[in-house]
Short mmCIF file of C-alpha atoms in Angstrom, two decimals:
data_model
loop_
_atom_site.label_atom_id
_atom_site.label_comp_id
_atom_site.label_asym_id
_atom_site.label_seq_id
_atom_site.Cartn_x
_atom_site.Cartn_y
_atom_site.Cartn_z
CA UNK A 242 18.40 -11.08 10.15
CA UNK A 243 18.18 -12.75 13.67
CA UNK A 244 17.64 -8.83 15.20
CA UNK A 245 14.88 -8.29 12.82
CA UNK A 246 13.02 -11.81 13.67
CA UNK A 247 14.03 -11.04 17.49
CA UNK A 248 11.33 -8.38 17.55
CA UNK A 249 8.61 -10.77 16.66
CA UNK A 250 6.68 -13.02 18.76
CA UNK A 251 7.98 -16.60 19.53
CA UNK A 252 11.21 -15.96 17.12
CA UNK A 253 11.69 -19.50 17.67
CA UNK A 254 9.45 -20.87 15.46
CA UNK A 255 11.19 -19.22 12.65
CA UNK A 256 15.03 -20.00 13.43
CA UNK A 257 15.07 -23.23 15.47
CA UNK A 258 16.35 -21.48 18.71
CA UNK A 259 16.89 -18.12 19.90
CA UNK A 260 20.75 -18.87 20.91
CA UNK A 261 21.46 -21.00 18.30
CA UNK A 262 19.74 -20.17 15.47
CA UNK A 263 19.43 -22.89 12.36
CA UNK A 264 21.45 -21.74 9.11
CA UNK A 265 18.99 -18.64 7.99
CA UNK A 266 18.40 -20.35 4.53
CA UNK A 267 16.80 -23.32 6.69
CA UNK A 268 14.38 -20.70 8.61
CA UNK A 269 10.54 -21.04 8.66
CA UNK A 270 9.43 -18.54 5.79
CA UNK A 271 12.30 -17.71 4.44
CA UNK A 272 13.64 -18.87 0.83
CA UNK A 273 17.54 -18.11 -0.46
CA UNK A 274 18.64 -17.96 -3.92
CA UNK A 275 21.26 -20.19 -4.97
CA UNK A 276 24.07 -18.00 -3.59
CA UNK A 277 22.37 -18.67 -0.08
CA UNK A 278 21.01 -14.80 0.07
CA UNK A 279 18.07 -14.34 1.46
CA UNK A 280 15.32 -12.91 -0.91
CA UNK A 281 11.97 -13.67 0.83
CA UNK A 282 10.48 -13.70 4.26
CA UNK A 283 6.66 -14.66 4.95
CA UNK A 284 5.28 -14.55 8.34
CA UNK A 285 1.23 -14.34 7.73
CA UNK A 286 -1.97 -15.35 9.72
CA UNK A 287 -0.77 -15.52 13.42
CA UNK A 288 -3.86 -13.09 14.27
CA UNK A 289 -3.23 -12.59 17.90
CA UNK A 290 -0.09 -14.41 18.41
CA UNK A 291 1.81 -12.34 15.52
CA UNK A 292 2.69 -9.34 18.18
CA UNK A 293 6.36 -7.31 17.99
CA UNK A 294 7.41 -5.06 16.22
CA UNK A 295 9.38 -4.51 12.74
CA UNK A 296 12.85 -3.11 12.42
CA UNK A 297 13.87 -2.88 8.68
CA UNK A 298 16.89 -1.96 9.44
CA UNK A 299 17.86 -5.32 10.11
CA UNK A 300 16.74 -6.94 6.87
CA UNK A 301 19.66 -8.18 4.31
CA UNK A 302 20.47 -6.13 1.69
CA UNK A 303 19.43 -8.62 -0.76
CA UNK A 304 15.49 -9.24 0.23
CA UNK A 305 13.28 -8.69 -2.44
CA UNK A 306 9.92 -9.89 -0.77
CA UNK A 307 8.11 -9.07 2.59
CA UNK A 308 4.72 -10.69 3.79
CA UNK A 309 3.72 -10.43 7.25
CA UNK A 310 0.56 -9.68 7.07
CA UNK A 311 -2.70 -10.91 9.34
CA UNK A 312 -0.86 -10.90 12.45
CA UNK A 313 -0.98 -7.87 15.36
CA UNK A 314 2.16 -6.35 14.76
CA UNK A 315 2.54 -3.22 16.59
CA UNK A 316 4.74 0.38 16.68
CA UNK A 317 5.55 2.50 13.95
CA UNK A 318 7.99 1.99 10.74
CA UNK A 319 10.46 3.30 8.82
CA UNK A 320 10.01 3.11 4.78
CA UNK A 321 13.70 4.30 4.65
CA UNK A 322 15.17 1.46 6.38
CA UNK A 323 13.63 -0.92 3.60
CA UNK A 324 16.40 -2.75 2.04
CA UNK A 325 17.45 -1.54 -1.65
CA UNK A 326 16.58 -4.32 -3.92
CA UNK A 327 12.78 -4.81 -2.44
CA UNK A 328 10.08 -5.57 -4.86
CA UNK A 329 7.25 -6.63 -2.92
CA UNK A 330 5.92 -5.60 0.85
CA UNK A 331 3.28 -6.97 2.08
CA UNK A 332 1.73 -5.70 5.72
CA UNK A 333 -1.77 -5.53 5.97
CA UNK A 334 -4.16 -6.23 8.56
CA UNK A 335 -1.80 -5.30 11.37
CA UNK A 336 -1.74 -2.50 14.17
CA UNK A 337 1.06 -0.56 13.12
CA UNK A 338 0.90 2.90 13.52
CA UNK A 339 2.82 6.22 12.98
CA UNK A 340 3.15 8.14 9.74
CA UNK A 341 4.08 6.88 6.07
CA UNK A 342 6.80 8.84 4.24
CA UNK A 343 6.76 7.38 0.94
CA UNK A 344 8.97 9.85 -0.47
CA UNK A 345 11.67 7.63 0.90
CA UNK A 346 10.72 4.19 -0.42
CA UNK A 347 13.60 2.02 -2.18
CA UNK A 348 13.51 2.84 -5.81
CA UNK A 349 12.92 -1.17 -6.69
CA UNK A 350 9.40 -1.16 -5.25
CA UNK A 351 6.65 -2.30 -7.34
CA UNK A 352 3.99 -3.62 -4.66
CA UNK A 353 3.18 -2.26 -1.54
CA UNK A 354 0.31 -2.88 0.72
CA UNK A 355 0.05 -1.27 3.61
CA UNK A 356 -3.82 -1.29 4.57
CA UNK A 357 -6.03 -2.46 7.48
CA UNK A 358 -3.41 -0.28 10.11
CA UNK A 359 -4.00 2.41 12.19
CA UNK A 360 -1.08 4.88 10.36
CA UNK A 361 -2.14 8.64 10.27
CA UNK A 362 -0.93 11.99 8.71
CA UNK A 363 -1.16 13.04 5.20
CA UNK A 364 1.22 11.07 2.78
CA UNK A 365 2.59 12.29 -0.42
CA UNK A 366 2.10 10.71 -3.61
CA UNK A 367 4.41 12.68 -6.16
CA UNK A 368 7.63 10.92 -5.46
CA UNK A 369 7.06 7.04 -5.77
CA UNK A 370 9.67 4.52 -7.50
CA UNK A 371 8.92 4.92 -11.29
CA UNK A 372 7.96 1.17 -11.17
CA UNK A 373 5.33 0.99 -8.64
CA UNK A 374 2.50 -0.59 -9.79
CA UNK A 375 0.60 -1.64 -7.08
CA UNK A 376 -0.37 0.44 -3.78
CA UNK A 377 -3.06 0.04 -0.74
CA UNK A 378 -3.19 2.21 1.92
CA UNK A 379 -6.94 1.28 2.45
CA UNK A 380 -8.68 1.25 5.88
CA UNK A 381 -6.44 2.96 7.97
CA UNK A 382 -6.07 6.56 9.64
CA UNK A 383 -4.82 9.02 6.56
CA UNK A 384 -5.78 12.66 5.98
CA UNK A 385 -5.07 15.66 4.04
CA UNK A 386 -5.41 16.06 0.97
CA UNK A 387 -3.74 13.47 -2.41
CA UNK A 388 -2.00 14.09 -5.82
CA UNK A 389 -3.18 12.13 -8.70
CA UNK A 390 -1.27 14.65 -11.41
CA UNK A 391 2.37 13.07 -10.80
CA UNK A 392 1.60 9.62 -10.21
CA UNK A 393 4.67 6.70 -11.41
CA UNK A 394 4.38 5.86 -15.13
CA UNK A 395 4.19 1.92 -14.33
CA UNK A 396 1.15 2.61 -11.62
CA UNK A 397 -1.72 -0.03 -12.59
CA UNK A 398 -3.60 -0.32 -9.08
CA UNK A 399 -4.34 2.40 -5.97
CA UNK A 400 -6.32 1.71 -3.13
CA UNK A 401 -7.14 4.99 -0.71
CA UNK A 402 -10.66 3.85 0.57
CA UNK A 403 -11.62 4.16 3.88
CA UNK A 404 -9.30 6.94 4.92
CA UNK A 405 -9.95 10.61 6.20
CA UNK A 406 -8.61 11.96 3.06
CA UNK A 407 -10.24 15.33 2.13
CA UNK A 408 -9.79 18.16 -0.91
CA UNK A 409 -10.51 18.14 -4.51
CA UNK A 410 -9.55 14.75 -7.36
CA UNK A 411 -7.66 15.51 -10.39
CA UNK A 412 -8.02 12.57 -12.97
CA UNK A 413 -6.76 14.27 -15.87
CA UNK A 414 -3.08 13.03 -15.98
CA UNK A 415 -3.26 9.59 -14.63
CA UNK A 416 -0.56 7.04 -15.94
CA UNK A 417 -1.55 5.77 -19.31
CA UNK A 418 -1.42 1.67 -17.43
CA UNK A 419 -3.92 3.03 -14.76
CA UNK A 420 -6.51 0.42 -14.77
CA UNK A 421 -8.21 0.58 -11.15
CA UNK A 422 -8.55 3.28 -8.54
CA UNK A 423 -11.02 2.57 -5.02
CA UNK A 424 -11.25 6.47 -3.25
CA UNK A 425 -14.21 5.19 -1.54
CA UNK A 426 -15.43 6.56 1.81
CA UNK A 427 -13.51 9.82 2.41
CA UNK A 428 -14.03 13.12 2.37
CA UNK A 429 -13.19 14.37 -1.33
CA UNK A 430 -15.03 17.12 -2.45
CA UNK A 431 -15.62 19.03 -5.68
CA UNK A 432 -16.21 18.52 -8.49
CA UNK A 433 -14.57 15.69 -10.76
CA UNK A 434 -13.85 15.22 -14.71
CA UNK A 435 -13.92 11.63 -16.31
CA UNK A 436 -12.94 12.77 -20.05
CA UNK A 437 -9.47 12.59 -20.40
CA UNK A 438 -8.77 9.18 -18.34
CA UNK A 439 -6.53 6.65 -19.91
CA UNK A 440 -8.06 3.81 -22.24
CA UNK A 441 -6.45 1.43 -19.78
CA UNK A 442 -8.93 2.04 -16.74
CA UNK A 443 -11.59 -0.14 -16.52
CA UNK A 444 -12.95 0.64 -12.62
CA UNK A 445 -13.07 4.01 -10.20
CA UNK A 446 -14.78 3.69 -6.92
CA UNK A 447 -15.45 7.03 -5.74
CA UNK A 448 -18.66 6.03 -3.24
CA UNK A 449 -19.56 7.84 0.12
CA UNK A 450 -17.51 11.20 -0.52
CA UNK A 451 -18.76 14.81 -0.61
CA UNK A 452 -18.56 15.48 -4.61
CA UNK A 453 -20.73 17.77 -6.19
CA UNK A 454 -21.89 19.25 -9.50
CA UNK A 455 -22.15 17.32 -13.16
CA UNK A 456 -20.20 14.67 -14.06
CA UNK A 457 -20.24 12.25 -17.36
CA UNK A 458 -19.05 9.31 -17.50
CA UNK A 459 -17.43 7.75 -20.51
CA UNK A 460 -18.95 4.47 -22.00
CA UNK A 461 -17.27 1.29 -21.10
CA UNK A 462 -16.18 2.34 -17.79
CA UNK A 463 -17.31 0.63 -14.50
CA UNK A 464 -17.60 3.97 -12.15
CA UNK A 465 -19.43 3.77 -8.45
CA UNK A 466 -20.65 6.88 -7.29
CA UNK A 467 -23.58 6.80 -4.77
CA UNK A 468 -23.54 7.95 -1.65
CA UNK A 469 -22.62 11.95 -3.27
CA UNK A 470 -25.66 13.90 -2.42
CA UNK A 471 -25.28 16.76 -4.18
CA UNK A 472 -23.68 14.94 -7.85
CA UNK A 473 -25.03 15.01 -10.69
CA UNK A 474 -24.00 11.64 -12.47
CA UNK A 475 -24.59 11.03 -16.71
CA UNK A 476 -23.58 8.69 -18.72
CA UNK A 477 -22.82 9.19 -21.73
CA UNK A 478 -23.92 5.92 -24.57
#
């Protein structure tokens, strides 16, 4: 734990003292269950004085949440190195860059938030834990082209917007607990069909993209489409 804090700015603040650090469960941010494991870390909101870099690696084994998020954390990580019983990971508004290979996430993930970076590439979306629920990857660098067919049966919540993501949309097979999907300002294309989505999803942001043709949408559904010059949008009462 005292390598992974090492690589953040002013470690001090968190441990007491760099050469003799205060028993971890006493840290700044962190909270132990009652076996004196550590289970959560928050660093958030240094803006300009939350610089270094993050080395997973060096996380326990038994940390279930990460927040460090609204600092300017730098370098690239590795979704690998996560440890195995994480739940929650929090890391948005940072500088981090690099690519994201979410086929390698810890199977115990259920929340991951990884916008407002500068990561790039394409990422895959086929293999996420089974109980992910929750995932932003909005307002970074991304491109190619996204999977919606084989998405995890507990997903509730996906955030793509403001990416360089490109290609067709496929919302025919969506998890039956979908409930909210932003795609907003990329570079989708084609044309899309609303009549098979689940009776769970209540709002799809699909705004500033390059869709064309008909589409219908069903009744009940909040669905934001302008900004698609050449679509056709009808609603159906």
């Amino acid at each position: 734990m005292e390598l992974f804090i090492f690589g953040l700015n002013e470690p001090e603040k968190i441990c007491g003292s760099r050469d003799d650090p205060d028993d971890v469960c006493e840290w700044t941010g962190v909270k132990c269950n009652a076996g004196g494991e550590v289970e959560e870390l928050h660093w958030i909101c240094k803006t300009e004085n939350g610089t270094g870099t993050l080395g997973f690696e060096f996380l326990p084994w038994s940390m279930k949440t990460l927040r460090i998020f609204m600092n300017a954390l730098s370098g690239t990580i590795e979704l690998a190195d996560l440890p195995g019983k994480i739940e929650v990971v929090y890391l948005y508004d940072n500088q981090m860059t690099g690519s994201l290979n979410l086929d390698r996430l810890p199977a115990t993930v259920r929340t991951l938030n990884l916008s407002e970076n500068k990561y790039t590439g394409d990422i895959s979306l086929e293999h996420l834990p089974k109980c992910l629920e929750y995932l932003s990857l909005a307002d970074n660098q991304l491109s190619g082209t996204i999977c919606l067919t084989a998405l995890s049966p507990a997903f509730e919540s996906m955030y793509l917007d403001k990416n360089n993501f490109e290609g067709s949309l496929d919302f025919t097979r969506l998890p039956k607990s979908m409930r909210y999907i932003q795609l907003s300002e990329n570079r989708f294309s084609g044309t899309i069909d609303l009549g098979n989505l689940p009776e769970s999803m209540h709002i799809l942001y699909v705004e500033k993209n390059a869709l064309s043709g008909t589409v219908r949408v069903p009744p009940g559904l909040m669905v934001i489409l302008y900004g698609n010059d050449e679509l056709t949008v009808e609603r159906i009462e």
